[in-house]
mmCIF file of C-alpha atoms in Angstrom:
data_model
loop_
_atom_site.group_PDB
_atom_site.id
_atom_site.type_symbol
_atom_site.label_atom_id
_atom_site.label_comp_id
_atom_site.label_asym_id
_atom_site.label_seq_id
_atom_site.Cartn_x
_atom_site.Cartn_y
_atom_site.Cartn_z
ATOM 1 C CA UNK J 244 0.000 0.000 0.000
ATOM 2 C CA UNK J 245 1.528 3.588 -1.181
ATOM 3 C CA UNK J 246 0.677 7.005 0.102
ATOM 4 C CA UNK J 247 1.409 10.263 -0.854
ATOM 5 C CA UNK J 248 4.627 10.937 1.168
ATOM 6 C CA UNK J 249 7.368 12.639 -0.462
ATOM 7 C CA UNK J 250 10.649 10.997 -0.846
ATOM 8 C CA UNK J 251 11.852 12.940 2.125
ATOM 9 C CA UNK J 252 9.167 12.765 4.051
ATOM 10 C CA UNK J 253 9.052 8.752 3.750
ATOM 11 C CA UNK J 254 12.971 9.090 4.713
ATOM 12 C CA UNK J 255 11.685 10.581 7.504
ATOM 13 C CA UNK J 256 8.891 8.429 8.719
ATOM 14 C CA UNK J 257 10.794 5.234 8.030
ATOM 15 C CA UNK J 258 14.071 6.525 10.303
ATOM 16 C CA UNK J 259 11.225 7.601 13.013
ATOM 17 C CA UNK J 260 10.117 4.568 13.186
ATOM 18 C CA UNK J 261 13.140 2.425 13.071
ATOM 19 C CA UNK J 262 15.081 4.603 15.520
ATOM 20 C CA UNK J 263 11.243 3.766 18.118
ATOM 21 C CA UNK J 264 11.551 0.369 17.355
ATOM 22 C CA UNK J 265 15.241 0.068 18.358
ATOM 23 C CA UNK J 266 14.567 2.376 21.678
ATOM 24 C CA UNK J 267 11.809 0.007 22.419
ATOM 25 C CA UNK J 268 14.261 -3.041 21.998
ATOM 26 C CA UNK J 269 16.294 -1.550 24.354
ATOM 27 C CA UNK J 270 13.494 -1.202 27.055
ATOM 28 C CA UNK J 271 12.694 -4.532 27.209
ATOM 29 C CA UNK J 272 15.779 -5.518 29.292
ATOM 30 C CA UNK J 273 15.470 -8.927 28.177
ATOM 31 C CA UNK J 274 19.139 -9.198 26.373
ATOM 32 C CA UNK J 275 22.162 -6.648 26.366
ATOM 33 C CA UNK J 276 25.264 -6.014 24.700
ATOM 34 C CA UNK J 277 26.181 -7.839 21.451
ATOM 35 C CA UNK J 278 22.975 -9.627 21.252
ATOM 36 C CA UNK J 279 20.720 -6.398 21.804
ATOM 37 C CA UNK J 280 22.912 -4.997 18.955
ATOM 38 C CA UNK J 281 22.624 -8.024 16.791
ATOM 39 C CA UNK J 282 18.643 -8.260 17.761
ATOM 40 C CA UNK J 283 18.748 -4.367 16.889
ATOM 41 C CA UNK J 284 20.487 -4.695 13.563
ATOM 42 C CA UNK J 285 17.993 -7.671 12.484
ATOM 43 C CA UNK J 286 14.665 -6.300 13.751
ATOM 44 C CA UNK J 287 15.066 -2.409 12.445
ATOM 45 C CA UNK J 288 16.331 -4.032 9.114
ATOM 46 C CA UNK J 289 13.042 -6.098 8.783
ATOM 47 C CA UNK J 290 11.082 -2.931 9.359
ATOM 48 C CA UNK J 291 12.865 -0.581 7.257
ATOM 49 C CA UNK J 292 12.571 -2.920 4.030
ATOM 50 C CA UNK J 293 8.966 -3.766 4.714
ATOM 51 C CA UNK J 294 8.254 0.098 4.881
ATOM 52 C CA UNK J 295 9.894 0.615 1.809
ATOM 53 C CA UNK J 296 8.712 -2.109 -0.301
ATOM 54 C CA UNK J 297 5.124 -1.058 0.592
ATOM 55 C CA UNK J 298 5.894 2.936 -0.196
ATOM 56 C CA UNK J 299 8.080 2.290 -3.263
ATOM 57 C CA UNK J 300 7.573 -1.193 -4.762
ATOM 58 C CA UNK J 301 9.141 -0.291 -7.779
ATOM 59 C CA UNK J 302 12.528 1.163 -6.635
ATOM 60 C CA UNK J 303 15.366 -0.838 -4.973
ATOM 61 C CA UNK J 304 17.298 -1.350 -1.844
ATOM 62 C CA UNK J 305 20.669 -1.720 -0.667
ATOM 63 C CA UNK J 306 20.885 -1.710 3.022
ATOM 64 C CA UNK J 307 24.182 -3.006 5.614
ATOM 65 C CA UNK J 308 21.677 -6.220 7.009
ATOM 66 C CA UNK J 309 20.637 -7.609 3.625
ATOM 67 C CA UNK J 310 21.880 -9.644 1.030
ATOM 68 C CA UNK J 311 23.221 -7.643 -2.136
ATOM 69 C CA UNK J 312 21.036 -7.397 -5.093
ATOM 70 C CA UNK J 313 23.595 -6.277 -7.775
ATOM 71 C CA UNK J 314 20.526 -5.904 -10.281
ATOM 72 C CA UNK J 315 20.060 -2.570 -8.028
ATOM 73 C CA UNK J 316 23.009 -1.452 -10.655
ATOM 74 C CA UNK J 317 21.077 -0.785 -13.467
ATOM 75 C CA UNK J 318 18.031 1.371 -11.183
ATOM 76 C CA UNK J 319 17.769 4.986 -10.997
ATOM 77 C CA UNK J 320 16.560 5.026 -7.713
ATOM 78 C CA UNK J 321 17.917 3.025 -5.047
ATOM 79 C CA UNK J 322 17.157 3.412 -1.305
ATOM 80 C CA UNK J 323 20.753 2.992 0.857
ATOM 81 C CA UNK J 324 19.909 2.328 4.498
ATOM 82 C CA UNK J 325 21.627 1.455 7.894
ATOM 83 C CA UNK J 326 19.479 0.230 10.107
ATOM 84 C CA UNK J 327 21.697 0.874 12.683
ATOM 85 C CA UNK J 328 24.522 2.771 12.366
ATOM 86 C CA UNK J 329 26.985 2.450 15.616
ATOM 87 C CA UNK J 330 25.833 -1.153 16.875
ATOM 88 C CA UNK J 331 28.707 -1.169 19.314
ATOM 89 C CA UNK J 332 27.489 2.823 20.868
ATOM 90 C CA UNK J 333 23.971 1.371 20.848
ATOM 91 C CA UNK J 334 24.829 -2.183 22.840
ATOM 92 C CA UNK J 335 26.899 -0.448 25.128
ATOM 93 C CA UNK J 336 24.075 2.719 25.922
ATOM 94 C CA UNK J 337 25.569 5.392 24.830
ATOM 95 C CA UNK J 338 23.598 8.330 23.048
ATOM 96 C CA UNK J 339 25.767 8.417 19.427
ATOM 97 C CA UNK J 340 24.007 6.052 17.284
ATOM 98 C CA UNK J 341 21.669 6.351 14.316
ATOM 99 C CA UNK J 342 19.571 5.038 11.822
ATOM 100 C CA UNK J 343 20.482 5.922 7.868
ATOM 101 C CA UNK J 344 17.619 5.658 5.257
ATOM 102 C CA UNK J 345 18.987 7.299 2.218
ATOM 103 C CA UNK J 346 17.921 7.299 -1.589
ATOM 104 C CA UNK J 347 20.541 7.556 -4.296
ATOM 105 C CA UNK J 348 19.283 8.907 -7.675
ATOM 106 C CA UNK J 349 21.228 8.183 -10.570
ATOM 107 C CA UNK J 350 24.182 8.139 -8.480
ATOM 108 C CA UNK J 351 23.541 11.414 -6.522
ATOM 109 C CA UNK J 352 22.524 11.793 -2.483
ATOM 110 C CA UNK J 353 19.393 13.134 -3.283
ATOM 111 C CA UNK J 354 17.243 12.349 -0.169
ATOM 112 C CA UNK J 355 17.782 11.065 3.061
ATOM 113 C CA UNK J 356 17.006 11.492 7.148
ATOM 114 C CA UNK J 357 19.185 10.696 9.460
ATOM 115 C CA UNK J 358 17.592 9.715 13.242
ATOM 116 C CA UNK J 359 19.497 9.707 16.609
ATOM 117 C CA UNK J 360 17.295 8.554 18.550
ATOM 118 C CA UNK J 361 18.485 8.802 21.901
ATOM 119 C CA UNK J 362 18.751 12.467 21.384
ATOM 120 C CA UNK J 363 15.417 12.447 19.997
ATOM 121 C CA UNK J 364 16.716 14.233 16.957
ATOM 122 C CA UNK J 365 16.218 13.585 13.431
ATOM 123 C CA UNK J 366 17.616 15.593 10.353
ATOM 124 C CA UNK J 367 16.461 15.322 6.817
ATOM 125 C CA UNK J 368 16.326 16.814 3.394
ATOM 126 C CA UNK J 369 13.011 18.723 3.806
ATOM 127 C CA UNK J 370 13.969 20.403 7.019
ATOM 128 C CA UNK J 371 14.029 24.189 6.524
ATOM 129 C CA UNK J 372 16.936 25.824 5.171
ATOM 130 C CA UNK J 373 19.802 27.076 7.341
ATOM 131 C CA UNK J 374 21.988 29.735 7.062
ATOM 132 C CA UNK J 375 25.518 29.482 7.957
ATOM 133 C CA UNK J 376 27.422 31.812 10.728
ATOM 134 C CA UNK J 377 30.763 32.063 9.731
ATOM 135 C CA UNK J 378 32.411 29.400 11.949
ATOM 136 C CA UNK J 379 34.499 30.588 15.014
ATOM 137 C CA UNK J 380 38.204 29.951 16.440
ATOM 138 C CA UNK J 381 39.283 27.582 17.289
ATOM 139 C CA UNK J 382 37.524 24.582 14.943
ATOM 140 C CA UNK J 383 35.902 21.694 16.195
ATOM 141 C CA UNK J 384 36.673 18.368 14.071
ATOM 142 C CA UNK J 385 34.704 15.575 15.111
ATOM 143 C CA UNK J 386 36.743 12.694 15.476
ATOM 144 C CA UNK J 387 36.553 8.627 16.285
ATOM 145 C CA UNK J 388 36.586 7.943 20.448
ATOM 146 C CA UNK J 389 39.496 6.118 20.302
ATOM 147 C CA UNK J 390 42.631 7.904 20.687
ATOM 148 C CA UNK J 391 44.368 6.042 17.732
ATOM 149 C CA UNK J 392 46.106 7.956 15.120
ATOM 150 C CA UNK J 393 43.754 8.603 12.014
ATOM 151 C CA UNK J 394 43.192 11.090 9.644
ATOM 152 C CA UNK J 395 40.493 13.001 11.440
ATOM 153 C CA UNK J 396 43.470 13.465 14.226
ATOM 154 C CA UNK J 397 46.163 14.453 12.273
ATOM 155 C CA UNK J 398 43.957 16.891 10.411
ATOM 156 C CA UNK J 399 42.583 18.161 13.566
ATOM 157 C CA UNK J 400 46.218 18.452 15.300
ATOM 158 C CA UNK J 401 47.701 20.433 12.319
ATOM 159 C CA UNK J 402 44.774 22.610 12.074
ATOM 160 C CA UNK J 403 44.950 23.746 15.531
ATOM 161 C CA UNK J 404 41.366 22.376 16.023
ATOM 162 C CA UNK J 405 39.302 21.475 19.040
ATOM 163 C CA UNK J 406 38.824 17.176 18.778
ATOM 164 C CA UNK J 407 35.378 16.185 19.549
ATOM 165 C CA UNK J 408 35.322 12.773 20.305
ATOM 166 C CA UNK J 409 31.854 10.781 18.833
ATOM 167 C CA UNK J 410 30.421 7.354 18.197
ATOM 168 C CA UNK J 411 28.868 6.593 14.921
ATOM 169 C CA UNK J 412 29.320 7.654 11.371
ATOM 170 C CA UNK J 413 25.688 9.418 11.371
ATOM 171 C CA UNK J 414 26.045 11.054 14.688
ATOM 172 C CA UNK J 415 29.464 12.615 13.747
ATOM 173 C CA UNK J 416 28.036 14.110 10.606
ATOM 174 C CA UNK J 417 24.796 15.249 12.196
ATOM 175 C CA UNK J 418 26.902 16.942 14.594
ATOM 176 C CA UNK J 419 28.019 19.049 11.881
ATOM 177 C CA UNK J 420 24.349 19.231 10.566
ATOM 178 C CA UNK J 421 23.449 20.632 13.810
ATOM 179 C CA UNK J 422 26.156 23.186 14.785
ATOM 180 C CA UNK J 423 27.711 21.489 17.574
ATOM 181 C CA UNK J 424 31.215 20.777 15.441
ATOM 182 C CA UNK J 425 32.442 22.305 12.177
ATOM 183 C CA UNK J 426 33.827 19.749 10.008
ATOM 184 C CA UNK J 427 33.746 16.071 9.909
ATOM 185 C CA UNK J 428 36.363 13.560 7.992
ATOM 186 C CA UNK J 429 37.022 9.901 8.051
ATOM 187 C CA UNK J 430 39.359 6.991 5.918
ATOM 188 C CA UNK J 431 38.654 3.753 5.834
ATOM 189 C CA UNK J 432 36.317 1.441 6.652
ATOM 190 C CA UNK J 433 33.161 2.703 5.267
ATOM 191 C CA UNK J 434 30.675 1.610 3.050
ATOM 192 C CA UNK J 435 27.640 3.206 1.273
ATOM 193 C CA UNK J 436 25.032 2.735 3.819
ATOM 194 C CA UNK J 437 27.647 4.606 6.118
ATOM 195 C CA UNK J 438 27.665 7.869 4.736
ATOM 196 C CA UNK J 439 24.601 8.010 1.724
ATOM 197 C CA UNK J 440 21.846 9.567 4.007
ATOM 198 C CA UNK J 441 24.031 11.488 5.953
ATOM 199 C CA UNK J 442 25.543 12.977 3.087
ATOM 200 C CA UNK J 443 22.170 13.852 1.722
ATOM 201 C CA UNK J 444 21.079 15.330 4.831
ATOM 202 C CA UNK J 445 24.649 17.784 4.957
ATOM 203 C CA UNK J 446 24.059 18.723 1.491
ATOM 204 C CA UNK J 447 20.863 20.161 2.106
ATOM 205 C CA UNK J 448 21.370 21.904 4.779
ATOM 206 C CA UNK J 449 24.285 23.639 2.681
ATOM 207 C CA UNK J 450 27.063 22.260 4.121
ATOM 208 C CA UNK J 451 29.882 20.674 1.573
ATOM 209 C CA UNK J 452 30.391 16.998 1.358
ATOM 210 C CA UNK J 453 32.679 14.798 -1.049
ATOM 211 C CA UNK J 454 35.376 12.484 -0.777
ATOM 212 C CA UNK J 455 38.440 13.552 0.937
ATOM 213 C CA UNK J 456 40.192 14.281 -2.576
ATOM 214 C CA UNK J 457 37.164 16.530 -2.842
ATOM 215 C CA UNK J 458 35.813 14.468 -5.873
ATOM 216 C CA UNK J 459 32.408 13.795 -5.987
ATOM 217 C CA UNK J 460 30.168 10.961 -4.062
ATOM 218 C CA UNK J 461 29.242 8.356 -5.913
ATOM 219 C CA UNK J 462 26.339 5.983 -5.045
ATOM 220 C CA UNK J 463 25.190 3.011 -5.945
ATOM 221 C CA UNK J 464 28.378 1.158 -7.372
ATOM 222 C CA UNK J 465 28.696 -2.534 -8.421
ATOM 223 C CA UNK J 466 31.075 -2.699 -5.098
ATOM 224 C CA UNK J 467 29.425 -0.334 -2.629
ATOM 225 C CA UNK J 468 32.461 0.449 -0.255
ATOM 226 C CA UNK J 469 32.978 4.326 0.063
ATOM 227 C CA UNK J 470 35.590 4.485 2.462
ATOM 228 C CA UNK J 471 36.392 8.365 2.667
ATOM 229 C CA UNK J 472 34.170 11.443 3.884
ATOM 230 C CA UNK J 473 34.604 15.060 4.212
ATOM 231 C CA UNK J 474 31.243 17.037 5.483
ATOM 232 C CA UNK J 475 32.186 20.420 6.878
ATOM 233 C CA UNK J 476 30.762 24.431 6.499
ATOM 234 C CA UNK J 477 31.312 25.617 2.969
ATOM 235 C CA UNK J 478 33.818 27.967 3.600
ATOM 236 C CA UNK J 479 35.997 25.462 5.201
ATOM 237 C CA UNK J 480 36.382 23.055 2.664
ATOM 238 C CA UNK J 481 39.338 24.685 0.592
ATOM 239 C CA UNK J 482 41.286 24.706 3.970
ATOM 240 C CA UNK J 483 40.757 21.222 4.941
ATOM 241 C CA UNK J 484 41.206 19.596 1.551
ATOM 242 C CA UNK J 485 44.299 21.104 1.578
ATOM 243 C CA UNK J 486 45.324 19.819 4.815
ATOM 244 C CA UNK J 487 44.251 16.443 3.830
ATOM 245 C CA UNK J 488 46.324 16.690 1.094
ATOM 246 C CA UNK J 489 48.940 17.562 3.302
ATOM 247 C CA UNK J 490 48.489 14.931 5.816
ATOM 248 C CA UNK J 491 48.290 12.443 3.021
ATOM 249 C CA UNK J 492 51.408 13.059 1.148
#
């Protein structure tokens, strides 16, 4: 059964309810720490591709807790979703985990909404425009909580910025989104249903986003790791590339 939801508003909806579902998993007390996040992971999946299937029958799905469907290659429209982004933050209590339901279009983060529920935020594409303060002195990078070295550090170190240790690849960005940090980068690791909805999300809210060579993202690829990020306030993208650069070389 359809309804007349927009794209982003069916982002939306389907995040809100995932991100309920998993707080309500939580309440029940009856398992904890790698088998709430496994129970977590499984459950929010089920609902997240049943809600989507129902709304948009005819587009397809890639998602972390699913099986690949590589004929989502030749689609236009392809929904990228995390059910639960930051499994270990989530099975341990913490507040820094999220739930990811993005939609790719022809490649392009077009639409997405990014819940963190346990801050009983969520951020999509339709929320109003924002304009953007200039940001202040010194900058705040959001970085991984452990205190290996990584990109985000080295960046951060050389840049003379603040390092705001966070949990999960959607509440990092959204931390951005939301004003609390200015600039969020990462190497390594990720995949599409890491950064697609949270991308989307930063992007309309006018922040910059791209790989860390500043090239493009590109969704929906035959192999669907994405490993590198960059979301940060427009006017600090030039500056951090370049340190990137730097840092890389």
């Amino acid at each position: 059964m359809t309804t007349d939801l927009t794209d982003a508003g069916l982002a939306r909806s389907v995040a809100l309810e995932a991100g309920a579902l998993l707080q309500e998993i939580r309440a029940r007390g009856t398992i904890a720490g790698a088998a709430m996040g496994a129970a977590g992971d499984r459950e929010a999946n089920m609902l997240i591709i049943d809600r989507l299937r129902a709304e948009r029958p005819d587009d397809f799905i890639l998602s972390e807790e699913s099986l690949d469907d590589r004929s989502r290659c030749a689609a236009q429209r392809v929904w990228i979703v995390d059910p639960l982004d930051g499994t270990r933050e989530y099975a341990e209590g913490l507040d820094d985990w999220a739930v990811h339901i993005g939609l790719a279009i022809d490649g392009v983060p077009r639409v997405g909404a990014v819940a963190v529920p346990a801050r009983g935020a969520v951020f999509a594409t339709d929320d109003p425009a924002r304009t953007w303060a200039p940001a202040g002195e010194p900058l705040r990078i959001v970085v991984s909580r452990s205190r290996a070295p990584d990109i985000a550090r080295r960046v951060g170190v050389a840049m003379g910025a603040t390092l705001v240790p966070m949990g999960s690849a959607g509440a990092k960005a959204m931390a951005v989104v939301d004003g609390r940090a200015d600039a969020y980068l990462h190497d390594g690791g990720q995949y599409e249903w890491d950064n697609c909805a949270p991308a989307a999300v930063a992007i309309a809210a006018g922040l910059h986003a791209s790989r860390i060579d500043g090239s493009p993202l590109v969704y929906n690829c035959v192999d669907p790791l994405l490993p590198d990020l960059l979301i940060c306030r427009p006017e600090l993208a030039a500056s951090i590339l370049a340190a990137l650069a730097a840092a890389r070389d």
